[in-house]
Tab-separated table of C-alpha atoms in Angstrom:
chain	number	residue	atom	x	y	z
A	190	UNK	CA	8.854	-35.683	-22.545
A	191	UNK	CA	5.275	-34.599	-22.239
A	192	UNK	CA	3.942	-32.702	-24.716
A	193	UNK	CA	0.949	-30.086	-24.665
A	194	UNK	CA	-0.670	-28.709	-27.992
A	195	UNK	CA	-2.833	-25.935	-28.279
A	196	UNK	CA	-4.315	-23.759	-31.288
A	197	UNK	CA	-2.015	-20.877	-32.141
A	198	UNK	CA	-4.965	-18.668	-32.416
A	199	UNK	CA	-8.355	-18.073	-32.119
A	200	UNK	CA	-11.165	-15.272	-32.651
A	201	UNK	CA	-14.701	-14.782	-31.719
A	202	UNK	CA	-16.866	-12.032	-32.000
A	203	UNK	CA	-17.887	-10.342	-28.867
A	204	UNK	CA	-21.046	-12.165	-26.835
A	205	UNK	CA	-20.123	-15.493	-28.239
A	206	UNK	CA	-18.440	-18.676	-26.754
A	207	UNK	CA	-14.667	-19.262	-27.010
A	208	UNK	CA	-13.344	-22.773	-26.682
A	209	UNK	CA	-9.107	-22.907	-26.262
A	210	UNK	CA	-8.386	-26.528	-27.062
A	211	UNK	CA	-5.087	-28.365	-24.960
A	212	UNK	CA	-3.985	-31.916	-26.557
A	213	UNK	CA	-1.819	-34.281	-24.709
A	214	UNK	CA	-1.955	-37.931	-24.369
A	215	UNK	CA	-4.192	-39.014	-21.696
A	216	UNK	CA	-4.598	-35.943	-20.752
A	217	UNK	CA	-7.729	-36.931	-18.678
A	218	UNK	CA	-5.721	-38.125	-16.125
A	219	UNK	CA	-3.681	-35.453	-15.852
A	220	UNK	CA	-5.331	-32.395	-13.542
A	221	UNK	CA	-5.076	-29.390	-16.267
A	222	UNK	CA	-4.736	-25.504	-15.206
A	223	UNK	CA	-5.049	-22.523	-17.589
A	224	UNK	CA	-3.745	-19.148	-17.029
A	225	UNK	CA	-4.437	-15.820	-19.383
A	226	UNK	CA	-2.248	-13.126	-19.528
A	227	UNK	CA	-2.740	-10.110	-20.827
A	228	UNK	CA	0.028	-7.798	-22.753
A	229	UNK	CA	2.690	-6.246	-20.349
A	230	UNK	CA	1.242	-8.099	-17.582
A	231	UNK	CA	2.172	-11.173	-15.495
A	232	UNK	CA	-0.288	-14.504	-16.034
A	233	UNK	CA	-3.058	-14.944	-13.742
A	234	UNK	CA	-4.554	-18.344	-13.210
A	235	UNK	CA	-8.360	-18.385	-14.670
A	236	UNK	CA	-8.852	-22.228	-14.051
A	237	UNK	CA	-7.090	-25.234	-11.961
A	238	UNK	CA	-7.733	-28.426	-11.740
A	239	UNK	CA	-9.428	-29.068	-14.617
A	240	UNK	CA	-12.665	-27.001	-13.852
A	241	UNK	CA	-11.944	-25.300	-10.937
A	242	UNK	CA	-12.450	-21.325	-10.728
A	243	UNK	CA	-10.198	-19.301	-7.982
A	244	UNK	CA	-12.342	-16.759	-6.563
A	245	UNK	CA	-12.502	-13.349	-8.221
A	246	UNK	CA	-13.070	-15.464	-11.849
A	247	UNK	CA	-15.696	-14.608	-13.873
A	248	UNK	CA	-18.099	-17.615	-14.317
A	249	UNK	CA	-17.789	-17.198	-17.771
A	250	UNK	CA	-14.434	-19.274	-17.710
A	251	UNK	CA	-15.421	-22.472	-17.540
A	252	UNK	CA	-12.778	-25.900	-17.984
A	253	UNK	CA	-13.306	-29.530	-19.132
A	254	UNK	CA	-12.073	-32.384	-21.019
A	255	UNK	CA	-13.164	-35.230	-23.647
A	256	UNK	CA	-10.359	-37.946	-24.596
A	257	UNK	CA	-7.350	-36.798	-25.243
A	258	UNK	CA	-7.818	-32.838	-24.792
A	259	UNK	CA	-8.890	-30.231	-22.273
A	260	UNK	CA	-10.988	-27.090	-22.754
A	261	UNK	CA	-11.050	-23.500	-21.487
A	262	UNK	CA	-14.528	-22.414	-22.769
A	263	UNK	CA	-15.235	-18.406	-22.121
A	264	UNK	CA	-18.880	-17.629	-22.664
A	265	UNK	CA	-20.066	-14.259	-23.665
A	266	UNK	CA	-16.926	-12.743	-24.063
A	267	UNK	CA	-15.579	-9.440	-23.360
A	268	UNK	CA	-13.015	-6.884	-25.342
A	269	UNK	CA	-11.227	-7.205	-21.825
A	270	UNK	CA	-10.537	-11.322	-22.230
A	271	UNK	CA	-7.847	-10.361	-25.235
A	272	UNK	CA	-5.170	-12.333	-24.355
A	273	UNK	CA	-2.733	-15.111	-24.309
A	274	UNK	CA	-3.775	-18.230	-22.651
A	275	UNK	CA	-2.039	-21.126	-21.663
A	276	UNK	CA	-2.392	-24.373	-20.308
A	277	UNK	CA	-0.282	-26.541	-17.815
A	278	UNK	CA	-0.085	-29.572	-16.259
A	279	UNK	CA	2.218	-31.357	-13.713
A	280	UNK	CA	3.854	-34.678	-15.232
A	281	UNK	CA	4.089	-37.054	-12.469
A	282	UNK	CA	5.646	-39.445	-14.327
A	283	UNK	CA	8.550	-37.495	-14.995
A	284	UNK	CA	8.247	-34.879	-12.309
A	285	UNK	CA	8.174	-32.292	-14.815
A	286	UNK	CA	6.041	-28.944	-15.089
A	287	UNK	CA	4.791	-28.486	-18.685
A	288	UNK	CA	2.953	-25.950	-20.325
A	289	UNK	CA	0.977	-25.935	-23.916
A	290	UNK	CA	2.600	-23.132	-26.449
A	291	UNK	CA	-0.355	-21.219	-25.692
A	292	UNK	CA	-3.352	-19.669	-27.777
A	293	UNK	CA	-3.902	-15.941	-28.642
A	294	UNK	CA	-7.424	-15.211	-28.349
A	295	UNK	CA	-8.549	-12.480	-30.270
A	296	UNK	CA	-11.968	-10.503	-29.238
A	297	UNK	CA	-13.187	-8.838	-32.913
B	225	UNK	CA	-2.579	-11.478	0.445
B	226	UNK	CA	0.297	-12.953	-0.788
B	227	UNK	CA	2.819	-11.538	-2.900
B	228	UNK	CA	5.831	-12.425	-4.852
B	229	UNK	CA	8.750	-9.644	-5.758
B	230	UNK	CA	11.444	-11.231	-7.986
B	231	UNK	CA	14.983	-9.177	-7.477
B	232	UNK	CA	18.254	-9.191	-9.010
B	233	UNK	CA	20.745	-7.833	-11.856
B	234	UNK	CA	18.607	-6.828	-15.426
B	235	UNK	CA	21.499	-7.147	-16.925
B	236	UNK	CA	23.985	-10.546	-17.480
B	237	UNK	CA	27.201	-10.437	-19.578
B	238	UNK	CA	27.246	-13.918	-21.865
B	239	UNK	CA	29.051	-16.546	-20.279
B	240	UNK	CA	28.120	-15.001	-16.566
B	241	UNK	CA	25.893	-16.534	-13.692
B	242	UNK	CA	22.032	-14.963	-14.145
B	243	UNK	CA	20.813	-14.615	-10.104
B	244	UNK	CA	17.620	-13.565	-9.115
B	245	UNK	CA	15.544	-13.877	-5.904
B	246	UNK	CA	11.840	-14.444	-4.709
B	247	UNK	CA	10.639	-12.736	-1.773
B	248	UNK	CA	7.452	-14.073	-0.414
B	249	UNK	CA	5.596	-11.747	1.813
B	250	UNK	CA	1.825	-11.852	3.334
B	251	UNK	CA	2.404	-15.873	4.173
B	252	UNK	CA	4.898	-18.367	5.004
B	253	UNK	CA	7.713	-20.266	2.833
B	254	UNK	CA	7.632	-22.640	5.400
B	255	UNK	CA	4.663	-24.739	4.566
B	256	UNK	CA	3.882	-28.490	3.241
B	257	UNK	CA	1.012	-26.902	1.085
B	258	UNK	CA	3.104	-25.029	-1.349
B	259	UNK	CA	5.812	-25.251	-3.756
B	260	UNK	CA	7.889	-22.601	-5.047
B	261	UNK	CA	8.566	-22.137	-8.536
B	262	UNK	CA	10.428	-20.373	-11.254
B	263	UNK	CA	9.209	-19.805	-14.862
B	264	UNK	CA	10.518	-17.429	-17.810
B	265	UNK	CA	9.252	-16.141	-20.950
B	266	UNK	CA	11.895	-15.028	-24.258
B	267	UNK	CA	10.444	-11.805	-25.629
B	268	UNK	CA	7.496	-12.544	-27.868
B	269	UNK	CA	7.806	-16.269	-26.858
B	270	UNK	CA	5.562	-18.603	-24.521
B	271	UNK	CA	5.861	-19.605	-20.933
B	272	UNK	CA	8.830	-22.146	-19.926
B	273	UNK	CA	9.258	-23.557	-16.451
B	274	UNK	CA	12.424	-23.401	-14.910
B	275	UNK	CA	12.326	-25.349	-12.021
B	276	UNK	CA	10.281	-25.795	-8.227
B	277	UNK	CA	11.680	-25.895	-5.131
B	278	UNK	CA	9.836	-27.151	-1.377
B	279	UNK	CA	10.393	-25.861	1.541
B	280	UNK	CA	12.629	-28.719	2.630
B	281	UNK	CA	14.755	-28.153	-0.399
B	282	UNK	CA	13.066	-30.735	-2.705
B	283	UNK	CA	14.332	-29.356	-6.072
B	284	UNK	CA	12.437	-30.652	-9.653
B	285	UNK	CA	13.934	-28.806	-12.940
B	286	UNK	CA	13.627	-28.463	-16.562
B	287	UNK	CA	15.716	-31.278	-18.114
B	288	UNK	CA	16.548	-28.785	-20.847
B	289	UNK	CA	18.412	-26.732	-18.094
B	290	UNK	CA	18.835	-28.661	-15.386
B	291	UNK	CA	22.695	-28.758	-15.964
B	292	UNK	CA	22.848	-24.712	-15.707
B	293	UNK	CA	20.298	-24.246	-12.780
B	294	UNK	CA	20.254	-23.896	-9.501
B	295	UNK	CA	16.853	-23.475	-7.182
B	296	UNK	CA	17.518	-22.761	-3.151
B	297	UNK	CA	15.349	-21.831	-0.777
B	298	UNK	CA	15.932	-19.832	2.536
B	299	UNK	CA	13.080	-20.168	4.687
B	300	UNK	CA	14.327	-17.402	7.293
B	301	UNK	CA	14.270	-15.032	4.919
B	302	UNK	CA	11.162	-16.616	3.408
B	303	UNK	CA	12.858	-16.082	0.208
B	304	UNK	CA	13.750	-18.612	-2.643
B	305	UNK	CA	16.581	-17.765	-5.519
B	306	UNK	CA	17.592	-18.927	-8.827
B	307	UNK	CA	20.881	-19.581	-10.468
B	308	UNK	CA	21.870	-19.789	-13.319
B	309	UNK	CA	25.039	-20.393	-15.502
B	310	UNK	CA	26.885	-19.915	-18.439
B	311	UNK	CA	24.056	-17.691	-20.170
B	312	UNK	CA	23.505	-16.964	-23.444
B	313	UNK	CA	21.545	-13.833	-25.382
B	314	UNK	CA	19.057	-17.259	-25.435
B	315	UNK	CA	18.779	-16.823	-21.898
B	316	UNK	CA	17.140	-13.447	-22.266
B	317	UNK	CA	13.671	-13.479	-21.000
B	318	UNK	CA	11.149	-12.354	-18.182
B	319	UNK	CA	11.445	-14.204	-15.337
B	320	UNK	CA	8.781	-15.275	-12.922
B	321	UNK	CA	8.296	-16.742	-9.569
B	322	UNK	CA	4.996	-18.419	-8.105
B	323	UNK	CA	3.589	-20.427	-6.142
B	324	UNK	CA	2.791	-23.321	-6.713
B	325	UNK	CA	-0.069	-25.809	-4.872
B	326	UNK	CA	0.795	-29.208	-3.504
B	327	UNK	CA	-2.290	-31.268	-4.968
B	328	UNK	CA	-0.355	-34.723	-5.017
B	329	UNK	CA	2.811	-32.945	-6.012
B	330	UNK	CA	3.573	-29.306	-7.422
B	331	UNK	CA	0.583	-28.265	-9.293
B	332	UNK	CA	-0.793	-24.799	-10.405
B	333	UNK	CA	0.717	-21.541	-10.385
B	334	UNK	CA	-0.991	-18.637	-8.130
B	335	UNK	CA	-0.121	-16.349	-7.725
B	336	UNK	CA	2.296	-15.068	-9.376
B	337	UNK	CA	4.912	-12.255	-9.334
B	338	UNK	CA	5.083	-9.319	-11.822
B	339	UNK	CA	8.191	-10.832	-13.383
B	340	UNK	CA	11.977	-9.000	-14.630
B	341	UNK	CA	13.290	-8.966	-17.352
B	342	UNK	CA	16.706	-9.805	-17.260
B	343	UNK	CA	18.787	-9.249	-20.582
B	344	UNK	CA	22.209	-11.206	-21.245
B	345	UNK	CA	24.622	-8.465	-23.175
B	346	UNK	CA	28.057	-7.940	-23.394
């Protein structure tokens, strides 16, 4: 089955640019969405197909990909992007939903 | 403004049938745009899908599951419902539904619901 890999954790100071890495093969032509959610709280989706923002997103969250893995990049973050974040892609091969093991990012 | 309320029992003896429903309010179940889907999350643990479900009935599932769940959909109640059997204290978790967009087949979640936890305990 599909597989999608991402970072257990990462931290940047505040003001700085976070990059959550997702690695899956041929990934590219997959269309990759990232949610973040937040402790106590139900995800919310921050990117979709691959670089697209649903409206009420920062433009800080950005989304993009280079061989075999997709990025969420967050510019200037904010105390208040502290979260979880995962990534997800539909499988149309085997008609399976998948999502990466997801990434806590930690603002310090 | 669409929303998503899961409902159903918090708590599941072992061995028992977990059932929760999806009510969809502020827009249609009825709709070729959308799937519907189902997606839980053990207590410190990441997010695992469950299964989707289309407004026809169209069902697509977890392979690690598949033989336990059920997804159905009522579209004059515009709700959809999971089953599922035989549970285990592995089976503990918060549960989700969302919606999911039809982009060449069931794609990204949004939105979501707030999710309920269900616990499985004798």
């Amino acid at each position: 089955s599909y597989v999608l890999t991402q970072p257990p954790s990462v931290s940047v100071a505040p003001g700085k640019t976070a990059r959550i890495t997702c690695g899956g093969n041929n990934i590219g032509g997959k269309s990759v969405h990232w949610h973040q959610q937040k402790p106590g709280q139900a995800p919310v989706l921050v990117i979709y197909r691959d670089s697209d923002r649903p409206s009420g997103i920062p433009e800080r969250f950005s989304g993009s990909y280079s061989g075999n893995t997709a990025t969420l990049t967050i510019s200037g973050v904010e105390a208040g992007d502290e979260a979880d974040y995962y990534c997800q892609v539909w499988d149309r091969s085997s008609y399976h939903v998948v999502f990466g093991g997801g990434t806590k990012l930690t603002v310090l | 403004h669409l929303q998503l309320q899961e409902s159903g029992p918090r708590l599941v003896k072992p061995s028992e049938t977990l059932s929760l429903t999806c009510t969809v309010s502020g827009g249609s179940i009825n709709s070729q745009s959308y799937y519907w889907g189902w997606i839980r999350q053990p207590p410190g643990k990441g997010l695992e899908w469950i299964g989707t479900i289309f407004y026809n009935g169209i069902t697509y599932y977890n392979p690690s599951l598949k033989s336990r769940v059920t997804i159905s959909v009522d579209t004059s109640k515009n709700h959809f419902s999971l089953k599922l059997n035989s549970v285990t204290a592995a089976d503990t978790a918060v549960y989700y539904c969302a919606r999911q967009t039809n982009d060449y087949g069931p794609n990204w979640f949004d939105p979501w619901g707030q999710g309920t936890l269900v616990t499985v305990s004798s």
